[in-house]
Short mmCIF file of C-alpha atoms in Angstrom, two decimals:
data_model
loop_
_atom_site.label_atom_id
_atom_site.label_comp_id
_atom_site.label_asym_id
_atom_site.label_seq_id
_atom_site.Cartn_x
_atom_site.Cartn_y
_atom_site.Cartn_z
CA UNK A 1 65.73 166.55 120.61
CA UNK A 2 67.05 166.26 124.16
CA UNK A 3 70.45 167.90 125.20
CA UNK A 4 70.17 170.54 122.08
CA UNK A 5 70.93 167.88 119.42
CA UNK A 6 68.78 167.72 116.15
CA UNK A 7 70.02 164.08 115.22
CA UNK A 8 71.70 161.51 117.29
CA UNK A 9 74.89 159.96 115.98
CA UNK A 10 75.33 156.59 117.17
CA UNK A 11 78.96 155.24 117.34
CA UNK A 12 79.02 151.41 116.51
CA UNK A 13 82.68 150.91 115.72
CA UNK A 14 83.56 149.41 119.43
CA UNK A 15 81.15 146.66 118.54
CA UNK A 16 80.11 146.32 114.65
CA UNK A 17 83.92 147.41 113.68
CA UNK A 18 85.91 145.74 115.95
CA UNK A 19 83.95 142.72 115.50
CA UNK A 20 84.53 142.58 112.04
CA UNK A 21 88.46 142.98 112.36
CA UNK A 22 90.45 139.79 112.51
CA UNK A 23 92.85 140.87 115.26
CA UNK A 24 91.95 141.66 118.85
CA UNK A 25 92.41 145.20 119.88
CA UNK A 26 94.51 145.81 123.45
CA UNK A 27 91.97 145.88 126.30
CA UNK A 28 93.52 149.32 127.62
CA UNK A 29 93.51 150.56 124.15
CA UNK A 30 90.15 149.47 123.42
CA UNK A 31 88.75 151.42 126.89
CA UNK A 32 90.84 154.29 125.71
CA UNK A 33 89.17 154.49 122.67
CA UNK A 34 85.90 154.73 124.12
CA UNK A 35 86.77 157.22 126.44
CA UNK A 36 88.17 159.37 123.51
CA UNK A 37 84.78 158.88 121.42
CA UNK A 38 82.79 159.80 124.39
CA UNK A 39 84.73 163.32 125.03
CA UNK A 40 84.14 164.10 121.12
CA UNK A 41 80.50 164.30 122.38
CA UNK A 42 78.49 161.27 120.98
CA UNK A 43 75.51 160.81 122.30
CA UNK A 44 75.30 156.84 121.81
CA UNK A 45 78.41 154.28 122.18
CA UNK A 46 77.40 150.90 121.46
CA UNK A 47 80.45 149.68 123.29
CA UNK A 48 80.35 145.79 122.42
CA UNK A 49 78.52 142.68 122.21
CA UNK A 50 77.40 140.40 124.93
CA UNK A 51 78.48 137.07 123.29
CA UNK A 52 80.78 134.23 123.67
CA UNK A 53 84.32 135.10 123.14
CA UNK A 54 85.10 131.88 121.73
CA UNK A 55 82.42 132.91 118.72
CA UNK A 56 83.84 136.39 118.62
CA UNK A 57 87.11 136.47 120.56
CA UNK A 58 87.19 140.56 119.60
CA UNK A 59 84.08 140.81 121.65
CA UNK A 60 86.01 139.46 125.11
CA UNK A 61 85.33 141.25 128.46
CA UNK A 62 82.69 143.63 127.04
CA UNK A 63 81.42 142.82 131.00
CA UNK A 64 84.68 144.70 132.44
CA UNK A 65 84.77 147.24 129.89
CA UNK A 66 81.63 148.64 131.11
CA UNK A 67 82.36 147.99 134.53
CA UNK A 68 85.76 149.97 134.16
CA UNK A 69 83.99 152.80 132.12
CA UNK A 70 81.54 153.53 134.78
CA UNK A 71 83.77 153.52 137.43
CA UNK A 72 86.89 155.40 135.93
CA UNK A 73 86.80 156.83 132.49
CA UNK A 74 83.13 158.02 132.78
CA UNK A 75 83.94 160.32 135.68
CA UNK A 76 85.89 162.62 133.50
CA UNK A 77 83.66 162.79 130.52
CA UNK A 78 80.22 163.50 129.28
CA UNK A 79 78.19 160.32 129.91
CA UNK A 80 77.05 158.83 126.23
CA UNK A 81 73.89 156.26 126.32
CA UNK A 82 75.79 152.78 126.16
CA UNK A 83 74.14 150.23 124.33
CA UNK A 84 75.32 146.45 123.88
CA UNK A 85 73.86 144.24 121.35
CA UNK A 86 72.62 140.56 122.56
CA UNK A 87 71.51 137.68 120.46
CA UNK A 88 69.99 135.76 123.46
CA UNK A 89 68.62 135.28 126.81
CA UNK A 90 72.20 134.60 128.49
CA UNK A 91 73.50 137.85 126.58
CA UNK A 92 70.69 139.72 127.98
CA UNK A 93 71.50 138.70 131.65
CA UNK A 94 74.99 139.79 131.09
CA UNK A 95 73.98 143.24 129.52
CA UNK A 96 71.53 143.68 132.38
CA UNK A 97 74.19 142.88 134.95
CA UNK A 98 76.93 144.97 133.12
CA UNK A 99 74.54 148.17 133.25
CA UNK A 100 73.87 148.88 129.77
CA UNK A 101 71.35 151.64 129.11
CA UNK A 102 69.52 149.97 126.00
CA UNK A 103 70.13 146.73 124.54
CA UNK A 104 69.94 146.05 120.61
CA UNK A 105 68.71 142.95 119.32
CA UNK A 106 69.59 141.51 115.65
CA UNK A 107 66.66 140.35 113.84
CA UNK A 108 67.51 139.54 110.31
CA UNK A 109 64.82 139.86 107.32
CA UNK A 110 66.89 137.24 105.25
CA UNK A 111 66.46 133.55 106.72
CA UNK A 112 69.66 132.80 105.46
CA UNK A 113 71.75 135.52 106.80
CA UNK A 114 69.51 134.66 110.12
CA UNK A 115 70.63 131.22 110.44
CA UNK A 116 74.17 131.98 109.38
CA UNK A 117 74.61 134.98 111.71
CA UNK A 118 72.80 133.61 114.79
CA UNK A 119 71.83 130.05 114.03
CA UNK A 120 68.17 130.84 114.15
CA UNK A 121 65.24 131.33 111.67
CA UNK A 122 63.72 134.56 111.73
CA UNK A 123 60.49 133.18 113.60
CA UNK A 124 63.41 131.88 116.27
CA UNK A 125 64.71 135.25 116.85
CA UNK A 126 61.33 137.31 117.11
CA UNK A 127 60.49 134.40 119.81
CA UNK A 128 64.04 134.88 121.51
CA UNK A 129 63.16 138.72 121.49
CA UNK A 130 59.97 138.41 123.20
CA UNK A 131 61.90 136.07 126.18
CA UNK A 132 64.67 138.97 126.30
CA UNK A 133 62.13 141.78 126.51
CA UNK A 134 60.17 140.19 129.38
CA UNK A 135 63.65 139.50 131.20
CA UNK A 136 64.52 142.97 130.98
CA UNK A 137 60.87 143.88 132.04
CA UNK A 138 61.27 141.88 135.27
CA UNK A 139 64.86 143.13 136.00
CA UNK A 140 65.58 146.33 134.95
CA UNK A 141 62.61 147.99 133.00
CA UNK A 142 64.44 151.17 132.53
CA UNK A 143 66.83 149.66 129.80
CA UNK A 144 65.56 150.22 126.14
CA UNK A 145 65.13 147.56 123.67
CA UNK A 146 65.42 147.86 120.06
CA UNK A 147 65.45 145.24 117.36
CA UNK A 148 67.82 146.00 114.38
CA UNK A 149 66.09 144.46 111.28
CA UNK A 150 69.12 143.20 109.60
CA UNK A 151 69.66 142.63 105.67
CA UNK A 152 66.34 145.08 105.19
CA UNK A 153 67.42 146.23 101.95
CA UNK A 154 68.76 143.06 100.69
CA UNK A 155 70.84 140.07 101.19
CA UNK A 156 74.30 138.69 99.19
CA UNK A 157 72.47 135.28 98.93
CA UNK A 158 68.39 136.10 98.88
CA UNK A 159 68.92 139.53 96.58
CA UNK A 160 66.36 142.18 97.48
CA UNK A 161 64.02 141.92 100.24
CA UNK A 162 60.28 142.15 100.07
CA UNK A 163 59.12 145.62 101.72
CA UNK A 164 56.14 144.10 102.82
CA UNK A 165 57.78 141.23 104.92
CA UNK A 166 60.01 143.80 106.94
CA UNK A 167 57.10 145.79 107.80
CA UNK A 168 55.59 142.49 108.90
CA UNK A 169 58.69 141.49 110.89
CA UNK A 170 58.92 145.02 112.27
CA UNK A 171 55.32 145.06 113.45
CA UNK A 172 56.13 141.52 115.10
CA UNK A 173 58.92 142.50 117.01
CA UNK A 174 56.98 145.42 118.02
CA UNK A 175 54.01 143.31 119.66
CA UNK A 176 56.90 141.10 121.07
CA UNK A 177 57.62 144.23 123.12
CA UNK A 178 60.68 146.32 121.85
CA UNK A 179 60.48 150.07 122.26
CA UNK A 180 61.90 150.40 118.70
CA UNK A 181 63.16 149.10 115.44
CA UNK A 182 65.70 150.09 113.01
CA UNK A 183 66.84 148.80 109.71
CA UNK A 184 70.21 147.71 109.14
CA UNK A 185 71.37 147.65 105.22
CA UNK A 186 73.95 145.10 106.03
CA UNK A 187 74.68 143.98 102.62
CA UNK A 188 75.19 147.73 101.53
CA UNK A 189 72.83 147.39 99.09
CA UNK A 190 70.03 149.94 99.76
CA UNK A 191 69.62 153.02 97.35
CA UNK A 192 68.50 156.53 98.26
CA UNK A 193 65.01 155.99 96.67
CA UNK A 194 64.62 152.11 98.31
CA UNK A 195 65.31 153.58 101.75
CA UNK A 196 63.18 156.56 101.44
CA UNK A 197 60.34 154.42 100.45
CA UNK A 198 60.93 151.58 102.99
CA UNK A 199 61.54 154.11 105.82
CA UNK A 200 58.18 155.65 104.87
CA UNK A 201 56.45 152.91 105.07
CA UNK A 202 57.69 152.02 108.40
CA UNK A 203 56.76 155.10 109.68
CA UNK A 204 53.12 154.31 108.16
CA UNK A 205 53.13 151.35 110.12
CA UNK A 206 54.87 152.12 113.27
CA UNK A 207 55.16 155.68 114.03
CA UNK A 208 57.51 157.13 116.67
CA UNK A 209 58.74 153.14 117.44
CA UNK A 210 61.00 153.39 114.32
CA UNK A 211 64.38 153.78 115.20
CA UNK A 212 67.81 153.89 114.14
CA UNK A 213 68.98 153.96 110.17
CA UNK A 214 72.04 151.62 109.98
CA UNK A 215 74.18 152.05 106.52
CA UNK A 216 77.03 150.41 105.17
CA UNK A 217 78.98 152.14 102.31
CA UNK A 218 80.00 149.01 100.05
CA UNK A 219 78.65 150.54 96.90
CA UNK A 220 79.10 154.23 97.44
CA UNK A 221 75.41 154.95 98.43
CA UNK A 222 75.85 155.39 102.20
CA UNK A 223 75.56 159.17 102.72
CA UNK A 224 73.13 159.52 100.01
CA UNK A 225 70.79 156.95 101.56
CA UNK A 226 71.53 159.35 104.81
CA UNK A 227 69.89 162.20 103.35
CA UNK A 228 67.33 160.06 101.91
CA UNK A 229 66.42 158.60 105.48
CA UNK A 230 66.47 162.24 106.81
CA UNK A 231 63.93 163.18 104.13
CA UNK A 232 61.52 160.14 105.34
CA UNK A 233 62.01 161.31 109.00
CA UNK A 234 64.85 159.53 110.46
CA UNK A 235 66.72 161.01 113.08
CA UNK A 236 69.11 158.47 114.65
CA UNK A 237 72.20 157.05 112.22
CA UNK A 238 74.61 154.55 113.00
CA UNK A 239 78.03 155.05 112.19
CA UNK A 240 81.83 153.67 112.82
CA UNK A 241 84.86 155.75 113.17
CA UNK A 242 87.12 155.64 110.13
CA UNK A 243 84.49 153.46 108.46
CA UNK A 244 85.60 150.48 110.56
CA UNK A 245 83.60 147.07 110.06
CA UNK A 246 81.23 145.39 108.35
CA UNK A 247 79.32 142.01 108.79
CA UNK A 248 81.29 139.03 108.69
CA UNK A 249 78.28 136.89 107.49
CA UNK A 250 77.71 139.13 104.62
CA UNK A 251 80.89 138.80 102.07
CA UNK A 252 81.63 141.80 100.50
CA UNK A 253 79.49 144.01 102.42
CA UNK A 254 82.63 146.14 103.53
CA UNK A 255 82.89 149.08 106.55
CA UNK A 256 79.86 151.03 107.96
CA UNK A 257 79.50 154.92 106.96
CA UNK A 258 82.26 157.17 108.43
CA UNK A 259 81.07 158.73 111.72
CA UNK A 260 83.33 161.89 110.99
CA UNK A 261 81.91 162.50 107.44
CA UNK A 262 78.53 161.97 108.71
CA UNK A 263 78.64 164.30 111.06
CA UNK A 264 80.14 167.02 108.72
CA UNK A 265 77.13 166.05 106.34
CA UNK A 266 74.59 166.52 109.11
CA UNK A 267 76.63 169.98 110.53
CA UNK A 268 76.63 171.15 106.90
CA UNK A 269 72.70 170.62 106.54
CA UNK A 270 72.20 172.48 109.60
CA UNK A 271 71.68 169.82 112.06
CA UNK A 272 73.17 169.91 115.33
CA UNK A 273 74.99 166.67 116.59
CA UNK A 274 76.68 167.92 119.77
CA UNK A 275 79.90 166.44 118.23
CA UNK A 276 83.08 167.99 118.60
CA UNK A 277 84.85 167.24 114.80
CA UNK A 278 88.23 167.82 115.95
CA UNK A 279 87.93 165.69 118.97
CA UNK A 280 86.09 163.05 116.43
CA UNK A 281 89.30 162.90 114.11
CA UNK A 282 91.83 163.07 116.82
CA UNK A 283 90.21 159.81 118.34
CA UNK A 284 91.12 158.06 114.94
CA UNK A 285 94.50 158.00 116.85
CA UNK A 286 93.55 155.91 119.37
CA UNK A 287 92.03 153.49 117.15
CA UNK A 288 94.98 153.12 115.33
CA UNK A 289 97.05 152.83 118.48
CA UNK A 290 94.90 149.81 119.22
CA UNK A 291 95.00 148.46 115.60
CA UNK A 292 98.39 149.34 113.97
CA UNK A 293 98.13 149.14 110.48
CA UNK A 294 94.27 148.85 109.98
CA UNK A 295 93.06 150.87 107.16
CA UNK A 296 91.13 153.67 108.00
CA UNK A 297 88.67 155.65 105.94
CA UNK A 298 86.94 158.86 105.51
CA UNK A 299 87.14 162.07 103.45
CA UNK A 300 87.31 164.95 106.66
CA UNK A 301 90.14 163.41 108.37
CA UNK A 302 92.10 163.57 105.02
CA UNK A 303 90.90 166.60 103.47
CA UNK A 304 89.94 168.74 106.48
CA UNK A 305 86.83 170.85 106.70
CA UNK A 306 86.37 173.56 104.11
CA UNK A 307 87.81 177.04 104.59
CA UNK A 308 85.05 179.13 106.56
CA UNK A 309 82.76 175.96 107.00
CA UNK A 310 80.22 177.07 109.34
CA UNK A 311 79.26 174.23 111.93
CA UNK A 312 76.24 174.24 114.45
CA UNK A 313 77.72 175.97 117.40
CA UNK A 314 75.03 174.80 119.63
CA UNK A 315 76.59 172.45 122.02
CA UNK A 316 75.29 168.98 123.58
CA UNK A 317 74.51 170.73 127.01
CA UNK A 318 72.45 173.83 125.68
#
């Protein structure tokens, strides 16, 4: 991979994490937290959602946040790829104007989750995806567009998803024009065997258009699923600092996999992430400053690194 990384760790805490917390993080604390994440060497940061603040007040001022990031904070640190989540044309217009590097569009495999989360059927979201892609091509073709297939491994209402349906919807959003398709275990129900099989099916069908794996640790399978996805060929993983987040529309789907623990796992497997683990753990203090009293998770932050641990020394600029 570029910049000496074998694997891309994509930090989704500023979006997926914050939108699942009832409180709204102070704007300055939010900006400082993102700066601390960048200073730790993360390659990608999902800075927020471009949605109505009446729907998700935690995501208010995402446009201004990115502008402030570009004009001040980013001048003093390495610049990661900035990702914004959009669910409709209006959100895409805002994301383009704000200057994101990449757009992620949620498309749910579960019809129930799609209507609850987005107010549209899966077919309607695929049609909306096509319109968003066309807008990006007309306005700023350099922006990447990825479809994230929610509930790909199961839904809290509908149960297990048919793998054939997952692959079919992935093929349809590729035909709609997205550059990559990721799979999300929104309900945290996936298992390593299931993950390995489904991603192999995705690669057989889509090849290099397969994008990120997004796992939750609801049933303790998150990092095991990472290893299974690695085995299938995945090289981009979403995670959230301190395991912040979940899904407000998937009851019981607790936090994302912990970024600190994920980086430790990948580096222990001999894969360069370009991330400074000490700075990454230190970024937890910025998160806690913005959300005092919020439960933070993660084994590496609590136990530290094993004595004599040999991490990859390849830097992100190698």
